[in-house]
CSV table of C-alpha atoms in Angstrom, one decimal:
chain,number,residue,atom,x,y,z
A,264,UNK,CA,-5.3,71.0,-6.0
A,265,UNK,CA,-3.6,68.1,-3.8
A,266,UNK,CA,-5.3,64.8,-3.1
A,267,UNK,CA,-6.6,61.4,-4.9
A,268,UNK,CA,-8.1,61.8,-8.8
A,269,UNK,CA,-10.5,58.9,-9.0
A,270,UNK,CA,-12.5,58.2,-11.9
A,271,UNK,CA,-16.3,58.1,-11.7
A,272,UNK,CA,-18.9,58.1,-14.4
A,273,UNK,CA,-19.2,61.5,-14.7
A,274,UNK,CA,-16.0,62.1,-15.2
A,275,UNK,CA,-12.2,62.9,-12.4
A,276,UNK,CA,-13.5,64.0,-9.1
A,277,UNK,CA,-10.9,64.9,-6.6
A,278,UNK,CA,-10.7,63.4,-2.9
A,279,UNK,CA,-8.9,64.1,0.1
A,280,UNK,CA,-5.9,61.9,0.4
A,281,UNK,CA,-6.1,59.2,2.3
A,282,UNK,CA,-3.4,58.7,5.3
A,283,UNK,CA,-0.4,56.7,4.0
A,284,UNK,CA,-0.9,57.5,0.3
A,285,UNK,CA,2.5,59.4,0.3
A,286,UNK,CA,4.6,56.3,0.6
A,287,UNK,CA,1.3,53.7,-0.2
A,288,UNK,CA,0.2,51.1,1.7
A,289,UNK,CA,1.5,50.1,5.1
A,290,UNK,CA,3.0,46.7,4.6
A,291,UNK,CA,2.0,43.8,7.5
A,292,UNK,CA,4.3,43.5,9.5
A,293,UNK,CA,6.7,40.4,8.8
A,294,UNK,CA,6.2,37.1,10.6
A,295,UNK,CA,7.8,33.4,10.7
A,296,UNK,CA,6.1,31.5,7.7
A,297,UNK,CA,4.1,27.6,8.5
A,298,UNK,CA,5.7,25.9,5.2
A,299,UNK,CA,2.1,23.5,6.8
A,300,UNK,CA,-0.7,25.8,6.3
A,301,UNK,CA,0.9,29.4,4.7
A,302,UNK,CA,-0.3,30.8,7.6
A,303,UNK,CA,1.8,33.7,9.1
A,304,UNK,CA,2.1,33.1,13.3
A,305,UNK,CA,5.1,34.5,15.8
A,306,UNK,CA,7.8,32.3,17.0
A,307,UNK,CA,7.2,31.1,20.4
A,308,UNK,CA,8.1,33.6,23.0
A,309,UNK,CA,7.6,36.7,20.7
A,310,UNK,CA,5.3,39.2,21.1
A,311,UNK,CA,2.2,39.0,20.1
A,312,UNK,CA,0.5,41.8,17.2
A,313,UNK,CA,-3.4,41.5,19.9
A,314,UNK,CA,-1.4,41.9,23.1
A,315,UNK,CA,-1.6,38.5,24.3
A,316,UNK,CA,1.2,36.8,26.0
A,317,UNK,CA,3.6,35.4,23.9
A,318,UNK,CA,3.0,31.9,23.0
A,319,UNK,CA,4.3,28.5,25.1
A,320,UNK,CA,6.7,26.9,23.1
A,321,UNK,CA,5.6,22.9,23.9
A,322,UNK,CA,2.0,24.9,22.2
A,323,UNK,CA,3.3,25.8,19.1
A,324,UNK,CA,5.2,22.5,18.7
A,325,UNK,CA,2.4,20.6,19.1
A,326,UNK,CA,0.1,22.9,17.4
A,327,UNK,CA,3.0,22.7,14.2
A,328,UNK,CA,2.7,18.8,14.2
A,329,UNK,CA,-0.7,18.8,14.1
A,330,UNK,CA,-0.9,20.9,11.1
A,331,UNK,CA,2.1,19.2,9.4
A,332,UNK,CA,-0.3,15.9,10.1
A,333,UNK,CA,-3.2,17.1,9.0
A,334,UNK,CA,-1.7,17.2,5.3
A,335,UNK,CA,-0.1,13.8,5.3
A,336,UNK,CA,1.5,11.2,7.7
A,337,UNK,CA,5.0,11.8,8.5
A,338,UNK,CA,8.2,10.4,9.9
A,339,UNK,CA,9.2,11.3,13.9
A,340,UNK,CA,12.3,12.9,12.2
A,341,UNK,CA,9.9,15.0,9.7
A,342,UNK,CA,8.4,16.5,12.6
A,343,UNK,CA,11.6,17.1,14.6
A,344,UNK,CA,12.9,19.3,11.2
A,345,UNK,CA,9.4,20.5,10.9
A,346,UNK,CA,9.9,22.1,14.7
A,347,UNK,CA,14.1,22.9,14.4
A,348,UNK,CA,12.7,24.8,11.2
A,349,UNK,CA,10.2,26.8,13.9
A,350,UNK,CA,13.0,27.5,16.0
A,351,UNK,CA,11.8,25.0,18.6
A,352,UNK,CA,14.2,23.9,21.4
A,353,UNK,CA,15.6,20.2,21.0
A,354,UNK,CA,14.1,19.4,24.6
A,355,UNK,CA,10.8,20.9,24.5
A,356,UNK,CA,10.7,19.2,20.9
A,357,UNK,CA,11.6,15.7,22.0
A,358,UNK,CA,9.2,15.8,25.1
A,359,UNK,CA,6.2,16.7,22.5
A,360,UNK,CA,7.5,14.2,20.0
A,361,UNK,CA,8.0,11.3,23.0
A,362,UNK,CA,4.1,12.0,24.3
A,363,UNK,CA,2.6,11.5,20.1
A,364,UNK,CA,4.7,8.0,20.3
A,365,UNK,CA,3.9,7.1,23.2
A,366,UNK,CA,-0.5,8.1,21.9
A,367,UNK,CA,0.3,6.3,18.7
A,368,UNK,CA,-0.2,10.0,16.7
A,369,UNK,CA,3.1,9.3,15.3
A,370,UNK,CA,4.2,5.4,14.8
A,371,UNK,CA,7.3,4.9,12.0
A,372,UNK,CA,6.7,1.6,11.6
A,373,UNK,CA,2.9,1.9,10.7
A,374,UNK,CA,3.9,5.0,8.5
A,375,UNK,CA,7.0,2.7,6.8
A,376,UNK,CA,4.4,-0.4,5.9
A,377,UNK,CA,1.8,2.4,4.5
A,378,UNK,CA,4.5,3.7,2.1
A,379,UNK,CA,5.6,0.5,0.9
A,380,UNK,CA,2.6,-0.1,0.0
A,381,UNK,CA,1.1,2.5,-1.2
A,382,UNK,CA,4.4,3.5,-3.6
A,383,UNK,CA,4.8,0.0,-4.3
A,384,UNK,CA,1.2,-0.5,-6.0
A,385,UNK,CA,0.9,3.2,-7.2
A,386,UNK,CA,4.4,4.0,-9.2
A,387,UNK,CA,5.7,0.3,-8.7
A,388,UNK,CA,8.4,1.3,-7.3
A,389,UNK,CA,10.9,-1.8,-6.0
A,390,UNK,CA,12.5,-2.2,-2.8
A,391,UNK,CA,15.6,-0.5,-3.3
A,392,UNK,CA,13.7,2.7,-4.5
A,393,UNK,CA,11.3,2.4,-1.5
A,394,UNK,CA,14.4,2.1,1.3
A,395,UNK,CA,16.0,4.9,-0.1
A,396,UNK,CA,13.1,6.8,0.4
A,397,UNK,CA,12.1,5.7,4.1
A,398,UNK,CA,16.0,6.8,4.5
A,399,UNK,CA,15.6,10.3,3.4
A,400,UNK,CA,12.2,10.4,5.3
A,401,UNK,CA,14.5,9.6,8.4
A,402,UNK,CA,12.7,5.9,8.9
A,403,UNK,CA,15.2,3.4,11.3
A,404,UNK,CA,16.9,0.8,8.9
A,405,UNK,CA,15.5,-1.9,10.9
A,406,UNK,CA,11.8,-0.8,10.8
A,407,UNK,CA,11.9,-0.3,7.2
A,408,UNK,CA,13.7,-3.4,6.6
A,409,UNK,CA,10.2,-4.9,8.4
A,410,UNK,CA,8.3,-3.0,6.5
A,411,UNK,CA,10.2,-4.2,3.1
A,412,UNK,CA,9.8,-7.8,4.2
A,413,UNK,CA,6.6,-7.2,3.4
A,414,UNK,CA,7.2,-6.8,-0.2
A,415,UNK,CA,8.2,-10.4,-1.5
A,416,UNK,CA,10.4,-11.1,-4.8
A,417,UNK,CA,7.7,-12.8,-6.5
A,418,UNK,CA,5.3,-10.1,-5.8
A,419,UNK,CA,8.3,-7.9,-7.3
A,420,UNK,CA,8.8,-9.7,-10.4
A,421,UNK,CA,4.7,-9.4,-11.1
A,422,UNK,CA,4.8,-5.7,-10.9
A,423,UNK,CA,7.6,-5.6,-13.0
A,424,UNK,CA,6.5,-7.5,-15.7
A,425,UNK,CA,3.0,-5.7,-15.7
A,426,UNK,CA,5.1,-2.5,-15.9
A,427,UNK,CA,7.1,-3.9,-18.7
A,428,UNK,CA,3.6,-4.9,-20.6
A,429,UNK,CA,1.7,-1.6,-20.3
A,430,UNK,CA,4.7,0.4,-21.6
A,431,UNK,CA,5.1,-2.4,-24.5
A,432,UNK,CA,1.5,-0.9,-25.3
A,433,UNK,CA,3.1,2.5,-26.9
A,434,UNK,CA,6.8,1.5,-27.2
A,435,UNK,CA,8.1,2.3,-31.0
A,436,UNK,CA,11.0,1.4,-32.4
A,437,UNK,CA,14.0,-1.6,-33.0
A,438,UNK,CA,13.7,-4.6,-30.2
A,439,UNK,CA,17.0,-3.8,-28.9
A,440,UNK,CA,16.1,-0.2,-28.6
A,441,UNK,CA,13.0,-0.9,-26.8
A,442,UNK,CA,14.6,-3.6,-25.0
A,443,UNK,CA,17.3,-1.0,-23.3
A,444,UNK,CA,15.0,1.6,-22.4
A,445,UNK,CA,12.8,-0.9,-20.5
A,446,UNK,CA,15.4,-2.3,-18.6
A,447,UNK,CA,16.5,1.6,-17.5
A,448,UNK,CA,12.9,2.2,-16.7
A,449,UNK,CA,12.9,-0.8,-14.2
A,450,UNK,CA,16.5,0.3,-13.1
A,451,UNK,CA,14.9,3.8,-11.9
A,452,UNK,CA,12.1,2.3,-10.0
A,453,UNK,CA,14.8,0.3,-7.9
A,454,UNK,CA,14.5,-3.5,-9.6
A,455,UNK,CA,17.4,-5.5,-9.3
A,456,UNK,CA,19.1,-6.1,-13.3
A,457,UNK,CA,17.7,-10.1,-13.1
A,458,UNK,CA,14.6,-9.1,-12.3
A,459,UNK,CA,14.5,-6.1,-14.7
A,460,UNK,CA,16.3,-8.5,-17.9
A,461,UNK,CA,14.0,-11.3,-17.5
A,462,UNK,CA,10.6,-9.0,-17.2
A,463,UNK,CA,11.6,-7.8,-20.3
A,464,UNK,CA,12.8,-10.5,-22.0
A,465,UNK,CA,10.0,-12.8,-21.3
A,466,UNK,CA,7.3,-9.6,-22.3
A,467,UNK,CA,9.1,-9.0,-25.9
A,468,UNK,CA,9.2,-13.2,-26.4
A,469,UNK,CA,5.0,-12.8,-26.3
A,470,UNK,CA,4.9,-9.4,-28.1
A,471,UNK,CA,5.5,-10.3,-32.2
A,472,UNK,CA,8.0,-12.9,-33.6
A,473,UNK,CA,10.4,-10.2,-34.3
A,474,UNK,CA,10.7,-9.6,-30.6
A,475,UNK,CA,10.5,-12.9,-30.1
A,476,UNK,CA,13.4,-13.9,-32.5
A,477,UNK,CA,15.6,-10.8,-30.3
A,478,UNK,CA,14.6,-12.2,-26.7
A,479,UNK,CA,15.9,-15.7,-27.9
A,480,UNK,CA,19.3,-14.6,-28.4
A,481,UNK,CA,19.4,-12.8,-24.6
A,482,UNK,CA,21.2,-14.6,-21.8
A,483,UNK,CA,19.5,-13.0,-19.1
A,484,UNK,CA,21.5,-14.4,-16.7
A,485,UNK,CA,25.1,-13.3,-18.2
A,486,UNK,CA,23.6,-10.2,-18.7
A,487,UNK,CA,22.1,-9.3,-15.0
A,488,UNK,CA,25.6,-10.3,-13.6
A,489,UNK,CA,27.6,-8.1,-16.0
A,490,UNK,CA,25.0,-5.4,-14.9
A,491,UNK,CA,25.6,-6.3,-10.9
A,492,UNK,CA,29.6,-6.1,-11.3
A,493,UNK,CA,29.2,-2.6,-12.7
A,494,UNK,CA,28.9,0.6,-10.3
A,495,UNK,CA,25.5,0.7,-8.9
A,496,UNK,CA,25.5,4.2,-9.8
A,497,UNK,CA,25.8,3.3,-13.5
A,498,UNK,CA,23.0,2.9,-15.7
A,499,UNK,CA,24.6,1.7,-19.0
A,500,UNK,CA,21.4,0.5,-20.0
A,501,UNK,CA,19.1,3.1,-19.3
């Protein structure tokens, strides 16, 4: 006997086959992936699956920004990627992106101060961290440098020493051990090898006496320029 077995309570009962069993289910048919929302929608200009006409490209731009919006704030240049990425023209791109400047829905230099901040008081990051990534978010040089301006050396030199101090918490081991892997910590969030020495130094000197005794010997000073003279690429201390 041909057909489906399925299993019941009573026991295998057969049933007609169903249409498509032979080669199982039909598959969807393949669409353009929104990286915003999973979502699975046609490029603009192709058909549609309900018989509508296909869809106005300046529609689906702005109807992708608006999504990619709705997750977080981004960059002018996120968008732009976001819409090359759908396969939308440069001009029909620029004149959606032009119109959300010119509304305030997308402002770079609001977006560059809100990062600053927000990254500088949640993973106290430093300013060289934080323009490197308003650079890779495709931020101007001179709106993040506004931005950064924001962010103040002694305002940098109180984040890192209360970095230094919470790590100090559950930090084990020899001063000068403990001593180098703070300084790399620092170095990875972006501060500068004074500012990263002398957080350090000065949080050991309060620790114990033993720490103490090791933060007496440091020149912070000669020490921060030897760093600076070396690649910036280089972490020896890290």
């Amino acid at each position: 006997m041909t057909g489906r077995r399925a299993r019941t309570g009573r026991g295998w009962d057969a049933s007609p086959p169903r249409a498509g069993d032979a080669d199982g289910p039909p598959r969807p048919r393949r669409g353009r992936r929104d990286p915003s929302d999973g979502a699975f929608s046609p490029a603009a200009g192709a058909p549609r699956d309900d018989g509508a006409p296909p869809r106005d490209e300046a529609e689906l731009a702005r109807e992708v920004c608006l999504r990619q919006l709705a997750v977080r704030p981004r960059t002018r240049a996120e968008l732009a990627a976001a819409l090359a990425t759908r396969g939308i023209s440069e001009e029909v791109a620029a004149g959606v992106l032009d119109r959300y400047d010119e509304v305030g829905i997308i402002d770079d230099a609001a977006f560059a101060r809100a990062w600053v901040s927000s990254r500088h008081a949640g993973r106290g990051l430093a300013r060289r961290a934080l323009a490197n990534e308003l650079r890779r978010r495709g931020v101007d040089g001179e709106v993040a440098s506004e931005a950064l301006d924001e962010l103040d050396e002694e305002t940098e030199a109180e984040t890192a020493r209360a970095l230094v101090e919470r790590k100090l918490r559950t930090a084990r081991g020899e001063p000068d051990a403990v001593f180098r892997r703070l300084v790399g910590m620092l170095a990875r969030k972006g501060y500068p090898p004074g500012v990263a020495i002398r957080a350090v130094k000065d949080a050991l000197a309060a620790q114990s006496a033993e720490a103490a005794e090791f933060a007496d010997g440091i020149d912070a000073d000669a020490l921060a320029d030897a760093e600076g003279d070396l690649d910036p690429g280089v972490r020896p201390l890290d």
